[in-house]
Amino acid sequence: MNTQTTSWPAPAKLNLFLYITGQRPDGYHELQTLFQFLDYGDTLTITARPDDVITLTPAVEGVALEDNLIYRAADSLRRKAGITAGADIGIRKVLPMGGGLGGGSSNAATALVALNFLWQTGLSTDELAEIGLALGADVPVFVRGFSAFAEGIGEQLQPAEPEEKWYLVAKPEVSIATVDVFTAPDLTRNTPKRQLNVLLDSKYENDCEKIVRRIYPEVDMALSWLLEYAPSRLTGTGACVFAEFSSQQAATATLKKLPDWLRGFVAKGVNQSPLMTALSEHAAESQSIQLGRN
């Protein structure tokens, strides 16, 4: 067991497009979406411990430790591996809650990947993704660590390499209930399925955007403002919206013009998750230390 204190990124994601292609008898929606990571996100600091205690700081107000996705990920991993292990986990949150950036799912995936390494459980990526799917439909894409075209309910992943653009991501002061979006009677649920190569050559859209703009005027205002400067869309079911730029300078210049009622940041879209880069670096460092001891 590696008991060194290590830091691990939990990056944000964008849905570059999102189409609802049907609804299953169990109520879940079939979709086609394109995930891309951002070089921006939360950070988990983890120290493995040999007992079975898992701590999480800071605690999330109103959420019991056992209900926290990070705790559930850690507990699911050790149960799957059949081990007794614990960890002290600190989290630095910069991603807004309920923004459609995948913060909770990314936190859970980072816990799985990091603790699989630190606890030396030896589970495969497929096994970690399977654990992640039980925690949330978006967790596997963060576990696998590559930009992906997703189908089904989001669990069928195919590697993809969209252009790595710069984005201005903004969040109006509103909280969106995903259930309100997916239960809206006028939500488009019959967008025709298309092959990835066709979708990549088409204008990117989000079928949830029309509903969200109607129910949440703050999102409508944010998109209307961003569209004055660049192509802009909703990510997931929101509330975050994003505008795409060809350069960091152009994105940053627009960020400086954001009205007071919007908060945002600039980040680059990346097709390999920063989590995978961190895992490679920690593995190389661990190997170097081991060689030094020998």
mmCIF file of C-alpha atoms in Angstrom:
data_model
loop_
_atom_site.group_PDB
_atom_site.id
_atom_site.type_symbol
_atom_site.label_atom_id
_atom_site.label_comp_id
_atom_site.label_asym_id
_atom_site.label_seq_id
_atom_site.Cartn_x
_atom_site.Cartn_y
_atom_site.Cartn_z
ATOM 1 C CA MET A 1 0.000 0.000 0.000
ATOM 2 C CA ASN A 2 1.262 3.452 -0.966
ATOM 3 C CA THR A 3 0.704 5.719 2.064
ATOM 4 C CA GLN A 4 2.262 8.858 0.592
ATOM 5 C CA THR A 5 -0.043 11.873 0.320
ATOM 6 C CA THR A 6 -0.762 12.476 -3.348
ATOM 7 C CA SER A 7 -2.880 14.917 -5.360
ATOM 8 C CA TRP A 8 -5.221 13.863 -8.163
ATOM 9 C CA PRO A 9 -7.211 15.997 -10.637
ATOM 10 C CA ALA A 10 -10.948 15.543 -11.094
ATOM 11 C CA PRO A 11 -11.519 17.405 -14.365
ATOM 12 C CA ALA A 12 -14.712 18.891 -15.726
ATOM 13 C CA LYS A 13 -16.339 17.656 -18.905
ATOM 14 C CA LEU A 14 -18.445 19.266 -21.586
ATOM 15 C CA ASN A 15 -21.144 17.671 -23.689
ATOM 16 C CA LEU A 16 -20.119 19.140 -27.036
ATOM 17 C CA PHE A 17 -23.418 17.874 -28.417
ATOM 18 C CA LEU A 18 -26.347 16.017 -26.865
ATOM 19 C CA TYR A 19 -29.214 14.389 -28.742
ATOM 20 C CA ILE A 20 -32.126 12.469 -27.220
ATOM 21 C CA THR A 21 -32.920 9.599 -29.584
ATOM 22 C CA GLY A 22 -35.583 7.708 -27.625
ATOM 23 C CA GLN A 23 -36.975 6.684 -24.258
ATOM 24 C CA ARG A 24 -36.820 3.181 -22.821
ATOM 25 C CA PRO A 25 -39.694 1.425 -21.038
ATOM 26 C CA ASP A 26 -37.889 1.947 -17.705
ATOM 27 C CA GLY A 27 -38.022 5.709 -18.244
ATOM 28 C CA TYR A 28 -34.337 6.238 -19.050
ATOM 29 C CA HIS A 29 -33.559 8.239 -22.162
ATOM 30 C CA GLU A 30 -31.447 6.970 -25.043
ATOM 31 C CA LEU A 31 -28.932 9.542 -26.215
ATOM 32 C CA GLN A 32 -25.964 10.347 -28.399
ATOM 33 C CA THR A 33 -23.433 12.720 -26.884
ATOM 34 C CA LEU A 34 -19.816 13.758 -27.280
ATOM 35 C CA PHE A 35 -17.772 14.116 -24.087
ATOM 36 C CA GLN A 36 -14.597 16.168 -23.923
ATOM 37 C CA PHE A 37 -12.553 16.938 -20.812
ATOM 38 C CA LEU A 38 -11.353 20.342 -19.669
ATOM 39 C CA ASP A 39 -7.921 21.084 -18.218
ATOM 40 C CA TYR A 40 -9.760 22.519 -15.207
ATOM 41 C CA GLY A 41 -11.500 20.894 -12.271
ATOM 42 C CA ASP A 42 -11.511 19.815 -8.657
ATOM 43 C CA THR A 43 -8.521 18.275 -6.855
ATOM 44 C CA LEU A 44 -8.519 15.290 -4.502
ATOM 45 C CA THR A 45 -5.676 14.908 -2.003
ATOM 46 C CA ILE A 46 -5.471 11.313 -0.767
ATOM 47 C CA THR A 47 -3.511 9.524 1.927
ATOM 48 C CA ALA A 48 -4.124 5.775 2.048
ATOM 49 C CA ARG A 49 -4.345 4.129 5.463
ATOM 50 C CA PRO A 50 -4.236 0.433 6.428
ATOM 51 C CA ASP A 51 -7.378 0.450 8.599
ATOM 52 C CA ASP A 52 -10.940 0.625 7.309
ATOM 53 C CA VAL A 53 -11.538 4.320 8.103
ATOM 54 C CA ILE A 54 -12.423 6.682 5.262
ATOM 55 C CA THR A 55 -12.519 10.407 6.020
ATOM 56 C CA LEU A 56 -13.586 13.211 3.708
ATOM 57 C CA THR A 57 -12.834 16.881 4.266
ATOM 58 C CA PRO A 58 -14.470 19.231 4.073
ATOM 59 C CA ALA A 59 -17.764 17.492 4.778
ATOM 60 C CA VAL A 60 -20.663 18.381 2.485
ATOM 61 C CA GLU A 61 -23.367 20.103 4.485
ATOM 62 C CA GLY A 62 -26.559 18.079 4.570
ATOM 63 C CA VAL A 63 -24.954 14.971 3.016
ATOM 64 C CA ALA A 64 -24.032 12.001 5.213
ATOM 65 C CA LEU A 65 -20.528 10.638 4.640
ATOM 66 C CA GLU A 66 -21.912 7.276 3.496
ATOM 67 C CA ASP A 67 -24.040 9.028 0.856
ATOM 68 C CA ASN A 68 -21.165 11.024 -0.624
ATOM 69 C CA LEU A 69 -20.184 9.754 -4.099
ATOM 70 C CA ILE A 70 -16.481 9.821 -3.212
ATOM 71 C CA TYR A 71 -17.058 7.655 -0.144
ATOM 72 C CA ARG A 72 -19.344 5.313 -2.094
ATOM 73 C CA ALA A 73 -16.678 4.953 -4.798
ATOM 74 C CA ALA A 74 -13.978 4.126 -2.259
ATOM 75 C CA ASP A 75 -16.206 1.682 -0.380
ATOM 76 C CA SER A 76 -17.334 -0.018 -3.612
ATOM 77 C CA LEU A 77 -13.713 -0.426 -4.700
ATOM 78 C CA ARG A 78 -12.543 -2.112 -1.517
ATOM 79 C CA ARG A 79 -15.603 -4.382 -1.485
ATOM 80 C CA LYS A 80 -14.939 -5.397 -5.093
ATOM 81 C CA ALA A 81 -11.251 -5.999 -4.299
ATOM 82 C CA GLY A 82 -12.052 -7.806 -1.050
ATOM 83 C CA ILE A 83 -9.612 -5.773 1.022
ATOM 84 C CA THR A 84 -9.510 -3.850 4.269
ATOM 85 C CA ALA A 85 -8.249 -0.349 3.542
ATOM 86 C CA GLY A 86 -9.033 3.250 4.307
ATOM 87 C CA ALA A 87 -8.063 6.738 3.229
ATOM 88 C CA ASP A 88 -8.046 10.355 4.278
ATOM 89 C CA ILE A 89 -9.445 12.310 1.345
ATOM 90 C CA GLY A 90 -9.430 16.072 1.005
ATOM 91 C CA ILE A 91 -11.239 17.850 -1.815
ATOM 92 C CA ARG A 92 -10.726 21.309 -3.273
ATOM 93 C CA LYS A 93 -13.909 22.221 -5.130
ATOM 94 C CA VAL A 94 -13.831 24.733 -7.941
ATOM 95 C CA LEU A 95 -16.552 23.240 -10.149
ATOM 96 C CA PRO A 96 -20.065 24.547 -9.479
ATOM 97 C CA MET A 97 -22.582 22.058 -8.145
ATOM 98 C CA GLY A 98 -25.310 21.100 -10.599
ATOM 99 C CA GLY A 99 -23.616 22.795 -13.502
ATOM 100 C CA GLY A 100 -23.641 19.953 -16.007
ATOM 101 C CA LEU A 101 -19.833 19.718 -15.820
ATOM 102 C CA GLY A 102 -19.808 16.256 -14.241
ATOM 103 C CA GLY A 103 -18.142 17.332 -11.004
ATOM 104 C CA GLY A 104 -19.635 14.633 -8.779
ATOM 105 C CA SER A 105 -19.032 11.881 -11.326
ATOM 106 C CA SER A 106 -15.478 13.083 -11.899
ATOM 107 C CA ASN A 107 -14.790 13.108 -8.138
ATOM 108 C CA ALA A 108 -16.015 9.507 -7.880
ATOM 109 C CA ALA A 109 -13.937 8.391 -10.871
ATOM 110 C CA THR A 110 -10.803 10.040 -9.493
ATOM 111 C CA ALA A 111 -11.337 8.285 -6.161
ATOM 112 C CA LEU A 112 -11.632 4.937 -7.987
ATOM 113 C CA VAL A 113 -8.543 5.419 -10.157
ATOM 114 C CA ALA A 114 -6.393 6.911 -7.401
ATOM 115 C CA LEU A 115 -7.300 4.380 -4.709
ATOM 116 C CA ASN A 116 -6.911 1.473 -7.120
ATOM 117 C CA PHE A 117 -3.316 2.694 -7.511
ATOM 118 C CA LEU A 118 -2.651 3.600 -3.868
ATOM 119 C CA TRP A 119 -4.267 0.485 -2.402
ATOM 120 C CA GLN A 120 -2.572 -1.626 -5.105
ATOM 121 C CA THR A 121 -5.798 -3.498 -5.747
ATOM 122 C CA GLY A 122 -4.873 -4.222 -9.358
ATOM 123 C CA LEU A 123 -8.357 -3.890 -10.824
ATOM 124 C CA SER A 124 -8.555 -3.305 -14.581
ATOM 125 C CA THR A 125 -9.995 -0.190 -16.177
ATOM 126 C CA ASP A 126 -13.022 -2.237 -17.273
ATOM 127 C CA GLU A 127 -13.623 -3.336 -13.669
ATOM 128 C CA LEU A 128 -13.301 0.225 -12.402
ATOM 129 C CA ALA A 129 -15.716 1.445 -15.100
ATOM 130 C CA GLU A 130 -18.196 -1.247 -14.067
ATOM 131 C CA ILE A 131 -18.036 -0.039 -10.452
ATOM 132 C CA GLY A 132 -18.404 3.527 -11.717
ATOM 133 C CA LEU A 133 -21.512 2.778 -13.776
ATOM 134 C CA ALA A 134 -23.305 1.645 -10.615
ATOM 135 C CA LEU A 135 -22.518 5.083 -9.141
ATOM 136 C CA GLY A 136 -23.637 7.149 -12.145
ATOM 137 C CA ALA A 137 -23.932 6.988 -15.929
ATOM 138 C CA ASP A 138 -21.158 9.575 -16.473
ATOM 139 C CA VAL A 139 -18.578 7.980 -14.148
ATOM 140 C CA PRO A 140 -17.169 5.459 -16.695
ATOM 141 C CA VAL A 141 -16.067 8.144 -19.166
ATOM 142 C CA PHE A 142 -14.016 9.789 -16.418
ATOM 143 C CA VAL A 143 -12.561 6.417 -15.379
ATOM 144 C CA ARG A 144 -11.507 5.556 -18.934
ATOM 145 C CA GLY A 145 -9.980 8.970 -19.416
ATOM 146 C CA PHE A 146 -10.486 9.610 -23.111
ATOM 147 C CA SER A 147 -12.904 11.867 -24.961
ATOM 148 C CA ALA A 148 -15.743 9.703 -26.120
ATOM 149 C CA PHE A 149 -18.868 9.408 -28.191
ATOM 150 C CA ALA A 150 -21.515 7.926 -25.905
ATOM 151 C CA GLU A 151 -24.735 6.108 -26.739
ATOM 152 C CA GLY A 152 -27.336 4.125 -24.801
ATOM 153 C CA ILE A 153 -27.902 5.962 -21.523
ATOM 154 C CA GLY A 154 -24.324 7.201 -21.785
ATOM 155 C CA GLU A 155 -22.561 3.957 -20.912
ATOM 156 C CA GLN A 156 -21.659 2.802 -24.457
ATOM 157 C CA LEU A 157 -18.380 4.609 -25.148
ATOM 158 C CA GLN A 158 -16.393 4.954 -28.339
ATOM 159 C CA PRO A 159 -13.098 6.902 -28.316
ATOM 160 C CA ALA A 160 -13.277 10.200 -30.189
ATOM 161 C CA GLU A 161 -10.915 13.053 -30.971
ATOM 162 C CA PRO A 162 -12.837 16.309 -31.376
ATOM 163 C CA GLU A 163 -10.847 19.464 -31.987
ATOM 164 C CA GLU A 164 -9.266 20.750 -28.762
ATOM 165 C CA LYS A 165 -10.664 24.281 -28.603
ATOM 166 C CA TRP A 166 -10.666 26.905 -25.872
ATOM 167 C CA TYR A 167 -13.875 27.451 -23.951
ATOM 168 C CA LEU A 168 -15.412 30.118 -21.798
ATOM 169 C CA VAL A 169 -17.697 28.313 -19.345
ATOM 170 C CA ALA A 170 -20.264 30.393 -17.471
ATOM 171 C CA LYS A 171 -22.897 29.605 -14.861
ATOM 172 C CA PRO A 172 -25.870 31.803 -14.060
ATOM 173 C CA GLU A 173 -27.102 31.847 -10.447
ATOM 174 C CA VAL A 174 -29.673 29.112 -10.887
ATOM 175 C CA SER A 175 -29.955 25.452 -9.923
ATOM 176 C CA ILE A 176 -31.458 23.088 -12.471
ATOM 177 C CA ALA A 177 -33.334 19.924 -11.554
ATOM 178 C CA THR A 178 -32.419 17.366 -14.212
ATOM 179 C CA VAL A 179 -35.709 15.567 -13.653
ATOM 180 C CA ASP A 180 -37.590 18.712 -14.725
ATOM 181 C CA VAL A 181 -35.771 18.660 -18.040
ATOM 182 C CA PHE A 182 -36.214 14.963 -18.805
ATOM 183 C CA THR A 183 -39.881 14.931 -17.788
ATOM 184 C CA ALA A 184 -40.810 18.014 -19.821
ATOM 185 C CA PRO A 185 -43.550 16.969 -22.261
ATOM 186 C CA ASP A 186 -42.059 19.007 -25.096
ATOM 187 C CA LEU A 187 -38.529 17.578 -24.773
ATOM 188 C CA THR A 188 -37.352 16.240 -28.123
ATOM 189 C CA ARG A 189 -37.099 12.467 -27.749
ATOM 190 C CA ASN A 190 -36.921 11.304 -31.350
ATOM 191 C CA THR A 191 -33.809 12.860 -32.859
ATOM 192 C CA PRO A 192 -32.647 10.378 -35.532
ATOM 193 C CA LYS A 193 -29.569 8.346 -34.644
ATOM 194 C CA ARG A 194 -26.525 9.186 -36.768
ATOM 195 C CA GLN A 195 -23.040 7.798 -37.200
ATOM 196 C CA LEU A 196 -20.241 9.606 -35.375
ATOM 197 C CA ASN A 197 -18.565 10.810 -38.573
ATOM 198 C CA VAL A 198 -21.855 12.410 -39.650
ATOM 199 C CA LEU A 199 -22.358 14.042 -36.260
ATOM 200 C CA LEU A 200 -18.817 15.432 -36.185
ATOM 201 C CA ASP A 201 -19.427 17.146 -39.536
ATOM 202 C CA SER A 202 -22.795 18.582 -38.465
ATOM 203 C CA LYS A 203 -23.616 21.649 -36.407
ATOM 204 C CA TYR A 204 -23.378 20.722 -32.710
ATOM 205 C CA GLU A 205 -26.610 21.127 -30.721
ATOM 206 C CA ASN A 206 -28.167 20.085 -27.406
ATOM 207 C CA ASP A 207 -31.753 18.797 -27.388
ATOM 208 C CA CYS A 208 -32.158 19.870 -23.747
ATOM 209 C CA GLU A 209 -31.321 23.489 -24.489
ATOM 210 C CA LYS A 210 -34.755 24.577 -25.710
ATOM 211 C CA ILE A 211 -36.427 23.217 -22.563
ATOM 212 C CA VAL A 212 -33.864 24.705 -20.193
ATOM 213 C CA ARG A 213 -34.036 28.123 -21.849
ATOM 214 C CA ARG A 214 -37.829 28.103 -21.496
ATOM 215 C CA ILE A 215 -37.934 26.986 -17.842
ATOM 216 C CA TYR A 216 -34.895 28.952 -16.649
ATOM 217 C CA PRO A 217 -34.751 32.530 -18.001
ATOM 218 C CA GLU A 218 -31.311 33.008 -16.395
ATOM 219 C CA VAL A 219 -29.872 30.360 -18.725
ATOM 220 C CA ASP A 220 -31.641 31.936 -21.689
ATOM 221 C CA MET A 221 -30.062 35.295 -20.814
ATOM 222 C CA ALA A 222 -26.609 33.740 -20.412
ATOM 223 C CA LEU A 223 -26.748 32.018 -23.790
ATOM 224 C CA SER A 224 -28.106 35.119 -25.493
ATOM 225 C CA TRP A 225 -25.181 37.100 -24.081
ATOM 226 C CA LEU A 226 -22.521 34.550 -25.077
ATOM 227 C CA LEU A 227 -23.921 34.121 -28.581
ATOM 228 C CA GLU A 228 -22.989 37.735 -29.265
ATOM 229 C CA TYR A 229 -19.335 36.641 -29.118
ATOM 230 C CA ALA A 230 -19.025 33.001 -30.219
ATOM 231 C CA PRO A 231 -20.908 29.753 -30.916
ATOM 232 C CA SER A 232 -22.417 28.795 -27.559
ATOM 233 C CA ARG A 233 -24.412 25.915 -26.092
ATOM 234 C CA LEU A 234 -25.697 24.314 -22.926
ATOM 235 C CA THR A 235 -23.655 21.428 -21.466
ATOM 236 C CA GLY A 236 -25.685 18.442 -20.284
ATOM 237 C CA THR A 237 -28.884 19.707 -18.694
ATOM 238 C CA GLY A 238 -27.037 22.794 -17.432
ATOM 239 C CA ALA A 239 -26.949 25.175 -15.723
ATOM 240 C CA CYS A 240 -23.507 25.863 -17.251
ATOM 241 C CA VAL A 241 -23.239 27.224 -20.771
ATOM 242 C CA PHE A 242 -20.104 27.476 -22.857
ATOM 243 C CA ALA A 243 -18.742 29.409 -25.797
ATOM 244 C CA GLU A 244 -15.999 28.046 -28.043
ATOM 245 C CA PHE A 245 -12.956 29.972 -29.246
ATOM 246 C CA SER A 246 -9.908 29.174 -31.346
ATOM 247 C CA SER A 247 -7.493 30.828 -28.904
ATOM 248 C CA GLN A 248 -7.014 31.373 -25.195
ATOM 249 C CA GLN A 249 -6.646 35.090 -25.776
ATOM 250 C CA ALA A 250 -10.055 35.412 -27.417
ATOM 251 C CA ALA A 251 -11.746 33.386 -24.672
ATOM 252 C CA THR A 252 -10.045 35.384 -21.916
ATOM 253 C CA ALA A 253 -10.963 38.699 -23.546
ATOM 254 C CA THR A 254 -14.623 37.688 -23.532
ATOM 255 C CA LEU A 255 -14.377 36.421 -19.933
ATOM 256 C CA LYS A 256 -13.338 39.918 -18.868
ATOM 257 C CA LYS A 257 -16.584 41.263 -20.332
ATOM 258 C CA LEU A 258 -18.861 38.889 -18.405
ATOM 259 C CA PRO A 259 -21.733 40.774 -16.734
ATOM 260 C CA ASP A 260 -21.922 40.778 -12.956
ATOM 261 C CA TRP A 261 -24.716 38.187 -12.901
ATOM 262 C CA LEU A 262 -22.505 35.550 -14.533
ATOM 263 C CA ARG A 263 -19.495 33.686 -13.122
ATOM 264 C CA GLY A 264 -17.124 31.860 -15.417
ATOM 265 C CA PHE A 265 -13.698 30.512 -16.276
ATOM 266 C CA VAL A 266 -11.589 29.757 -19.330
ATOM 267 C CA ALA A 267 -10.241 26.268 -19.993
ATOM 268 C CA LYS A 268 -8.953 24.181 -22.873
ATOM 269 C CA GLY A 269 -10.742 21.107 -24.143
ATOM 270 C CA VAL A 270 -8.459 18.056 -23.972
ATOM 271 C CA ASN A 271 -8.994 14.559 -25.327
ATOM 272 C CA GLN A 272 -6.880 12.829 -22.695
ATOM 273 C CA SER A 273 -8.052 13.376 -19.156
ATOM 274 C CA PRO A 274 -5.620 15.126 -16.785
ATOM 275 C CA LEU A 275 -6.380 12.198 -14.454
ATOM 276 C CA MET A 276 -4.628 9.803 -16.833
ATOM 277 C CA THR A 277 -1.597 12.080 -16.977
ATOM 278 C CA ALA A 278 -1.476 12.182 -13.170
ATOM 279 C CA LEU A 279 -1.759 8.390 -12.948
ATOM 280 C CA SER A 280 1.188 7.956 -15.329
ATOM 281 C CA GLU A 281 3.265 10.452 -13.349
ATOM 282 C CA HIS A 282 2.486 8.804 -9.991
ATOM 283 C CA ALA A 283 3.258 5.368 -11.426
ATOM 284 C CA ALA A 284 6.613 6.569 -12.819
ATOM 285 C CA GLU A 285 7.501 8.225 -9.501
ATOM 286 C CA SER A 286 6.583 5.079 -7.577
ATOM 287 C CA GLN A 287 8.695 2.950 -9.897
ATOM 288 C CA SER A 288 11.628 5.327 -9.529
ATOM 289 C CA ILE A 289 11.406 5.161 -5.725
ATOM 290 C CA GLN A 290 11.245 1.358 -5.854
ATOM 291 C CA LEU A 291 14.269 1.160 -8.113
ATOM 292 C CA GLY A 292 16.154 3.478 -5.763
ATOM 293 C CA ARG A 293 15.454 1.153 -2.859
ATOM 294 C CA ASN A 294 16.718 -1.802 -4.820
#
